[in-house]
Short mmCIF file of C-alpha atoms and ligand atoms in Angstrom, two decimals:
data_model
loop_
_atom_site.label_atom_id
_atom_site.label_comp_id
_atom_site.label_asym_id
_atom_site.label_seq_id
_atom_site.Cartn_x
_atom_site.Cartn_y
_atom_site.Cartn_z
CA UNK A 177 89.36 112.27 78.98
CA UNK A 178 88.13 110.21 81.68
CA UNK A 179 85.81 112.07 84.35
CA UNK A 180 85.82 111.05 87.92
CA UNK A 181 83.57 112.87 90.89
CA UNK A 182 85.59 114.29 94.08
CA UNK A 183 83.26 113.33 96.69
CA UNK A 184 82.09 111.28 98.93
CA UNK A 185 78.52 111.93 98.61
CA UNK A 186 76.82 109.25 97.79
CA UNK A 187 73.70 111.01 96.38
CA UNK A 188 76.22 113.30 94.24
CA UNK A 189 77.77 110.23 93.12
CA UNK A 190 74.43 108.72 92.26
CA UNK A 191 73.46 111.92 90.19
CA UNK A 192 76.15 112.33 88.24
CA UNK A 193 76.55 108.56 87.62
CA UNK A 194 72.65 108.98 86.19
CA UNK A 195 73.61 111.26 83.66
CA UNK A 196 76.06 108.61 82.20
CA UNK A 197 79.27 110.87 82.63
CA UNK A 198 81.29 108.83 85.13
CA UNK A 199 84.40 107.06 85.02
CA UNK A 200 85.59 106.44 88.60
CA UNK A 201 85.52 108.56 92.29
CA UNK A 202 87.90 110.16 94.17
CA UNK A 203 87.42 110.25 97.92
CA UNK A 204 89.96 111.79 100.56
CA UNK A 205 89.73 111.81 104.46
CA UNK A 206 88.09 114.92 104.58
CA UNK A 207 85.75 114.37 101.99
CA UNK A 208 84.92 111.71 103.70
CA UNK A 209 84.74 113.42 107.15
CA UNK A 210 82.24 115.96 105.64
CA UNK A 211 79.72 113.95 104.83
CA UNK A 212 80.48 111.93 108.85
CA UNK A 213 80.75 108.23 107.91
CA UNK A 214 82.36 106.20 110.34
CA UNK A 215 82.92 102.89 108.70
CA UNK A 216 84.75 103.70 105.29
CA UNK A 217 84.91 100.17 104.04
CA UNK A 218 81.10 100.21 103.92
CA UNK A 219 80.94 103.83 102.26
CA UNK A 220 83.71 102.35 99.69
CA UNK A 221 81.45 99.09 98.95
CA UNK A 222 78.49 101.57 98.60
CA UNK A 223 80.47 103.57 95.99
CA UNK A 224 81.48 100.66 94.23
CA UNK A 225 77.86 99.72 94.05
CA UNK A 226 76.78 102.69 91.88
CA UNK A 227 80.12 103.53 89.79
CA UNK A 228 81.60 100.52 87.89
CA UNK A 229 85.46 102.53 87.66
CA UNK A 230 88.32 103.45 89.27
CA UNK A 231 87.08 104.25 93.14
CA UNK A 232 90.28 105.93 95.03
CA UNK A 233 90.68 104.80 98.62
CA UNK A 234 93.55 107.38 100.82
CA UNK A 235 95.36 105.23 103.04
CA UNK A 236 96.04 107.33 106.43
CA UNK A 237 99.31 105.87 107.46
CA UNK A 238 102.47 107.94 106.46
CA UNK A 239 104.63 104.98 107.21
CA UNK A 240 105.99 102.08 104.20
CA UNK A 241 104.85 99.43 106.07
CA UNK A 242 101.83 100.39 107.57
CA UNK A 243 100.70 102.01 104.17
CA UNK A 244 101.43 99.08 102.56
CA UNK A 245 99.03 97.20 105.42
CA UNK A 246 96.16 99.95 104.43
CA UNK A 247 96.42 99.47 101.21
CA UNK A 248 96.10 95.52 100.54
CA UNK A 249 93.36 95.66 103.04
CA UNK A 250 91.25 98.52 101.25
CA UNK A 251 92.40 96.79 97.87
CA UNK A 252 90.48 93.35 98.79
CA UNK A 253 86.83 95.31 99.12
CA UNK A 254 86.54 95.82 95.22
CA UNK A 255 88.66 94.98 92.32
CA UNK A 256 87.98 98.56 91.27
CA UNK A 257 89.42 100.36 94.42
CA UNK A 258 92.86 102.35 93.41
CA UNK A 259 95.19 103.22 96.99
CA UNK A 260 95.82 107.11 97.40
CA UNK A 261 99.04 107.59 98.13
CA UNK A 262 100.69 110.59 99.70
CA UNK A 263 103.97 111.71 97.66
CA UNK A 264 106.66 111.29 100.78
CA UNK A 265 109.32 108.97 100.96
CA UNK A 266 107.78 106.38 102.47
CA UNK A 267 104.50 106.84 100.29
CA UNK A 268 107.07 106.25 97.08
CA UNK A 269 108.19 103.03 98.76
CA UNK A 270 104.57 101.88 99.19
CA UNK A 271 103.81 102.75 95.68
CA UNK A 272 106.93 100.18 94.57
CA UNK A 273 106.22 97.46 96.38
CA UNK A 274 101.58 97.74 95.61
CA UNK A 275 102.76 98.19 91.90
CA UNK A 276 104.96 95.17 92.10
CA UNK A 277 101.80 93.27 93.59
CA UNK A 278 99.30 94.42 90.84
CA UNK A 279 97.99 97.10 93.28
CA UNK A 280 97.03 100.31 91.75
CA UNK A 281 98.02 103.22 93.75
CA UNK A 282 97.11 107.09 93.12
CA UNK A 283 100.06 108.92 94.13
CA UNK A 284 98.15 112.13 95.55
CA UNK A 285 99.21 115.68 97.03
CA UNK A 286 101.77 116.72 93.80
CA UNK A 287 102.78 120.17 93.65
CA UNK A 288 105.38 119.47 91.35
CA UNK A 289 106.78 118.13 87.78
CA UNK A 290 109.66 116.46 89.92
CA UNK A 291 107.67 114.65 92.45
CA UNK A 292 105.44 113.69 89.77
CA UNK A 293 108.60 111.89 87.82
CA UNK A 294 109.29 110.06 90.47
CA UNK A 295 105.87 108.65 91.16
CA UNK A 296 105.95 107.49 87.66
CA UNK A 297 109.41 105.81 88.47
CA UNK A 298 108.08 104.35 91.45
CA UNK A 299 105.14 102.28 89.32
CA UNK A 300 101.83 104.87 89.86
CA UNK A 301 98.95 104.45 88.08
CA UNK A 302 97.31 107.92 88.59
CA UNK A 303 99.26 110.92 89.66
CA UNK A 304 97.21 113.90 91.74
CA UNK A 305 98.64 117.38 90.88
CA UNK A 306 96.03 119.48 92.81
CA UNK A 307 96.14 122.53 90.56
CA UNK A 308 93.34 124.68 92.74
CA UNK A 309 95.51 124.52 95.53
CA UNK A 310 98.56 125.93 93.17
CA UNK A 311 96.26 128.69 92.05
CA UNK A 312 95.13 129.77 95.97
CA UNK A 313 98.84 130.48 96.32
CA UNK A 314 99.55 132.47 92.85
CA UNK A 315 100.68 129.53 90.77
CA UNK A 316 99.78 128.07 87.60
CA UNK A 317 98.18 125.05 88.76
CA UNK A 318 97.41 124.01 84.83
CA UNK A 319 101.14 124.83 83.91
CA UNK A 320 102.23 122.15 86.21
CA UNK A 321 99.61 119.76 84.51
CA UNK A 322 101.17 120.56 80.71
CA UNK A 323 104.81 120.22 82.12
CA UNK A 324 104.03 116.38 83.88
CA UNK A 325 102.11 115.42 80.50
CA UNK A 326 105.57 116.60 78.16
CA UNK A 327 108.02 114.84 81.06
CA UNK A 328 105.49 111.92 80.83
CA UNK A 329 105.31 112.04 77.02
CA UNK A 330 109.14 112.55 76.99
CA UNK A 331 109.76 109.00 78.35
CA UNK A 332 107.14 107.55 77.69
CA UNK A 333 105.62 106.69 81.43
CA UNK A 334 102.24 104.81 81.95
CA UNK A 335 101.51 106.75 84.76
CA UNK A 336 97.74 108.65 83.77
CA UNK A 337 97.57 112.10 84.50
CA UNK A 338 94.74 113.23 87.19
CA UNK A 339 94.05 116.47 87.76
CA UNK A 340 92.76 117.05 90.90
CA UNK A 341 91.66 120.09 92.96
CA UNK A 342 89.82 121.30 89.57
CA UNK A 343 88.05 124.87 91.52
CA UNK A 344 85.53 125.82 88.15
CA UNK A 345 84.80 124.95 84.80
CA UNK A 346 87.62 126.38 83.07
CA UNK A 347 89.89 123.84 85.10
CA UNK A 348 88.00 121.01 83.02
CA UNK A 349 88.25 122.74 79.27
CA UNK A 350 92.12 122.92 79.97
CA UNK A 351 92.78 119.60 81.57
CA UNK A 352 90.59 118.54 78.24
CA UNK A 353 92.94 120.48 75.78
CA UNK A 354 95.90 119.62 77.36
CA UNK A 355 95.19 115.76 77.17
CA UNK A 356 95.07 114.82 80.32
CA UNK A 357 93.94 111.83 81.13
CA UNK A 358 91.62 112.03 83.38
CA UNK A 359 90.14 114.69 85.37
CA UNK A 360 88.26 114.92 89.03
CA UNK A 361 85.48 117.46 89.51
CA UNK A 362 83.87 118.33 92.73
CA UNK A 363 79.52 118.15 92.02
CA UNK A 364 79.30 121.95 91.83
CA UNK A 365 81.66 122.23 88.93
CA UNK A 366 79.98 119.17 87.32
CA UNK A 367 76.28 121.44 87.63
CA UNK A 368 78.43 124.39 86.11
CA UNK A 369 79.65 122.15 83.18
CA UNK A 370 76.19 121.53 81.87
CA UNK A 371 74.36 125.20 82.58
CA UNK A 372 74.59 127.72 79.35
CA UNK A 373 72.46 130.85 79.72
CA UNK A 374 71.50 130.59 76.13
CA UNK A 375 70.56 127.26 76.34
CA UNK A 376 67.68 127.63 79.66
CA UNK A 377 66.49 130.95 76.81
CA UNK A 378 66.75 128.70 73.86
CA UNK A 379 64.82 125.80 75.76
CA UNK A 380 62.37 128.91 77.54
CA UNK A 381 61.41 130.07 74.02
CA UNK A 382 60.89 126.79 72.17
CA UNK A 383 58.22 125.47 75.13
CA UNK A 384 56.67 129.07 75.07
CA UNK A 385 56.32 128.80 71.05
CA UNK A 386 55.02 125.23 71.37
CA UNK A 387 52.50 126.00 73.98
CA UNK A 388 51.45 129.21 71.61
CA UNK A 389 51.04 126.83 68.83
CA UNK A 390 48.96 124.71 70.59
CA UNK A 391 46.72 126.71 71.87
CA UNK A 392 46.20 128.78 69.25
C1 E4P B 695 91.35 114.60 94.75
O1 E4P B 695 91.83 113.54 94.56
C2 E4P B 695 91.80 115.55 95.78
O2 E4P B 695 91.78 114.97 97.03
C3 E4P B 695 90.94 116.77 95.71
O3 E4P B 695 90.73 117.10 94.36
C4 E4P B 695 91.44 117.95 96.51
O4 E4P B 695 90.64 119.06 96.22
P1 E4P B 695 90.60 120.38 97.11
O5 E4P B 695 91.86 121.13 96.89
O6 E4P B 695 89.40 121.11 96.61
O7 E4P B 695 90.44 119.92 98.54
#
């Protein structure tokens, strides 16, 4: 499973791509309004600077056209940049015609198996199902993960499987056992990953033993 960092810190980014566990970055307007950068194409180049993978880009325009504008525009900074896409009508237009130009588009906002068949129809590369979001509202976010891999398995669609609003660690293990392919995780989650109690004890009594046997 490929891991990506939802963020648009660029120190977060930075850590996580030290520890040799990233694949790409996904970024959304208010990710990116949190941290307060003005000038996204710089913060994208930045980005691109430290993670050599897929860097998603969210266009802002809800219209074909003008998405279509965004999108060649953000896709000239980096040959690495992939165009979020939001999953309306005109977003699945958008998606048909950047496919058909070699433009690779995550389709983002899914809350469902049908909207994510027809993202795959329309040419995605990544679909978004944002399964923290389904579980703040009392549904089975990772259900709707296993039911887009079978309809995506069923027909055999290129379209990867992201999954996206990942809320804890658990999120992660599923996404991993379901075969997803690839799996965004906000910089708290990726700290949570790594920690085991038993490990900081197991580490705590090695040193201690070490540090007896040394000075003894
Ligand atoms: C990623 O592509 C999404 O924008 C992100 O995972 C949304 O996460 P949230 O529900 O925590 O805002």
């Amino acid at each position: 499973m490929r891991i990506f960092i939802d963020t648009a810190n660029l120190k977060e980014i930075k850590d996580a791509a030290d520890m040799g566990l990233l694949d790409g970055v996904t970024t959304n307007p208010s990710l990116v309004a949190k941290e307060g950068y003005k000038d996204f194409k710089d913060l994208l180049i930045k980005i691109c600077e430290i993670v050599d993978g897929d860097i998603s880009a969210e266009v802002v325009s809800t219209i074909s056209d003008g998405i279509v504008k965004e999108a060649r525009d953000l896709a000239k900074i980096h040959k690495n940049i992939v165009i979020k896409v939001p999953i309306i009508k005109e977003g699945l237009k958008a998606v048909k015609i950047l496919s058909s130009e070699g433009i690779k588009t995550n389709v983002t906002l899914c809350f469902s198996p049908s909207q994510a068949l027809l993202a795959a129809k329309a040419g995605a590369y990544l679909i978004s199902p944002f399964v923290g979001r389904l579980d703040d509202i009392s549904h089975d976010g990772m259900n709707l993960i296993s039911q887009i891999i079978q309809i995506y398995d069923n027909y055999g669609y290129d379209t990867q499987v992201l999954v996206a609003s990942v809320r804890h660690p658990m999120h992660v293990v599923e996404a991993a056992l379901m075969g997803a392919d690839v799996c965004t995780i906000p910089f708290k989650v990726i700290d949570q990953l790594v920690k085991h109690p038993l490990t900081d004890i197991g580490l705590q009594n090695f040193l201690k033993d070490w540090d007896k046997l040394n000075k003894s």
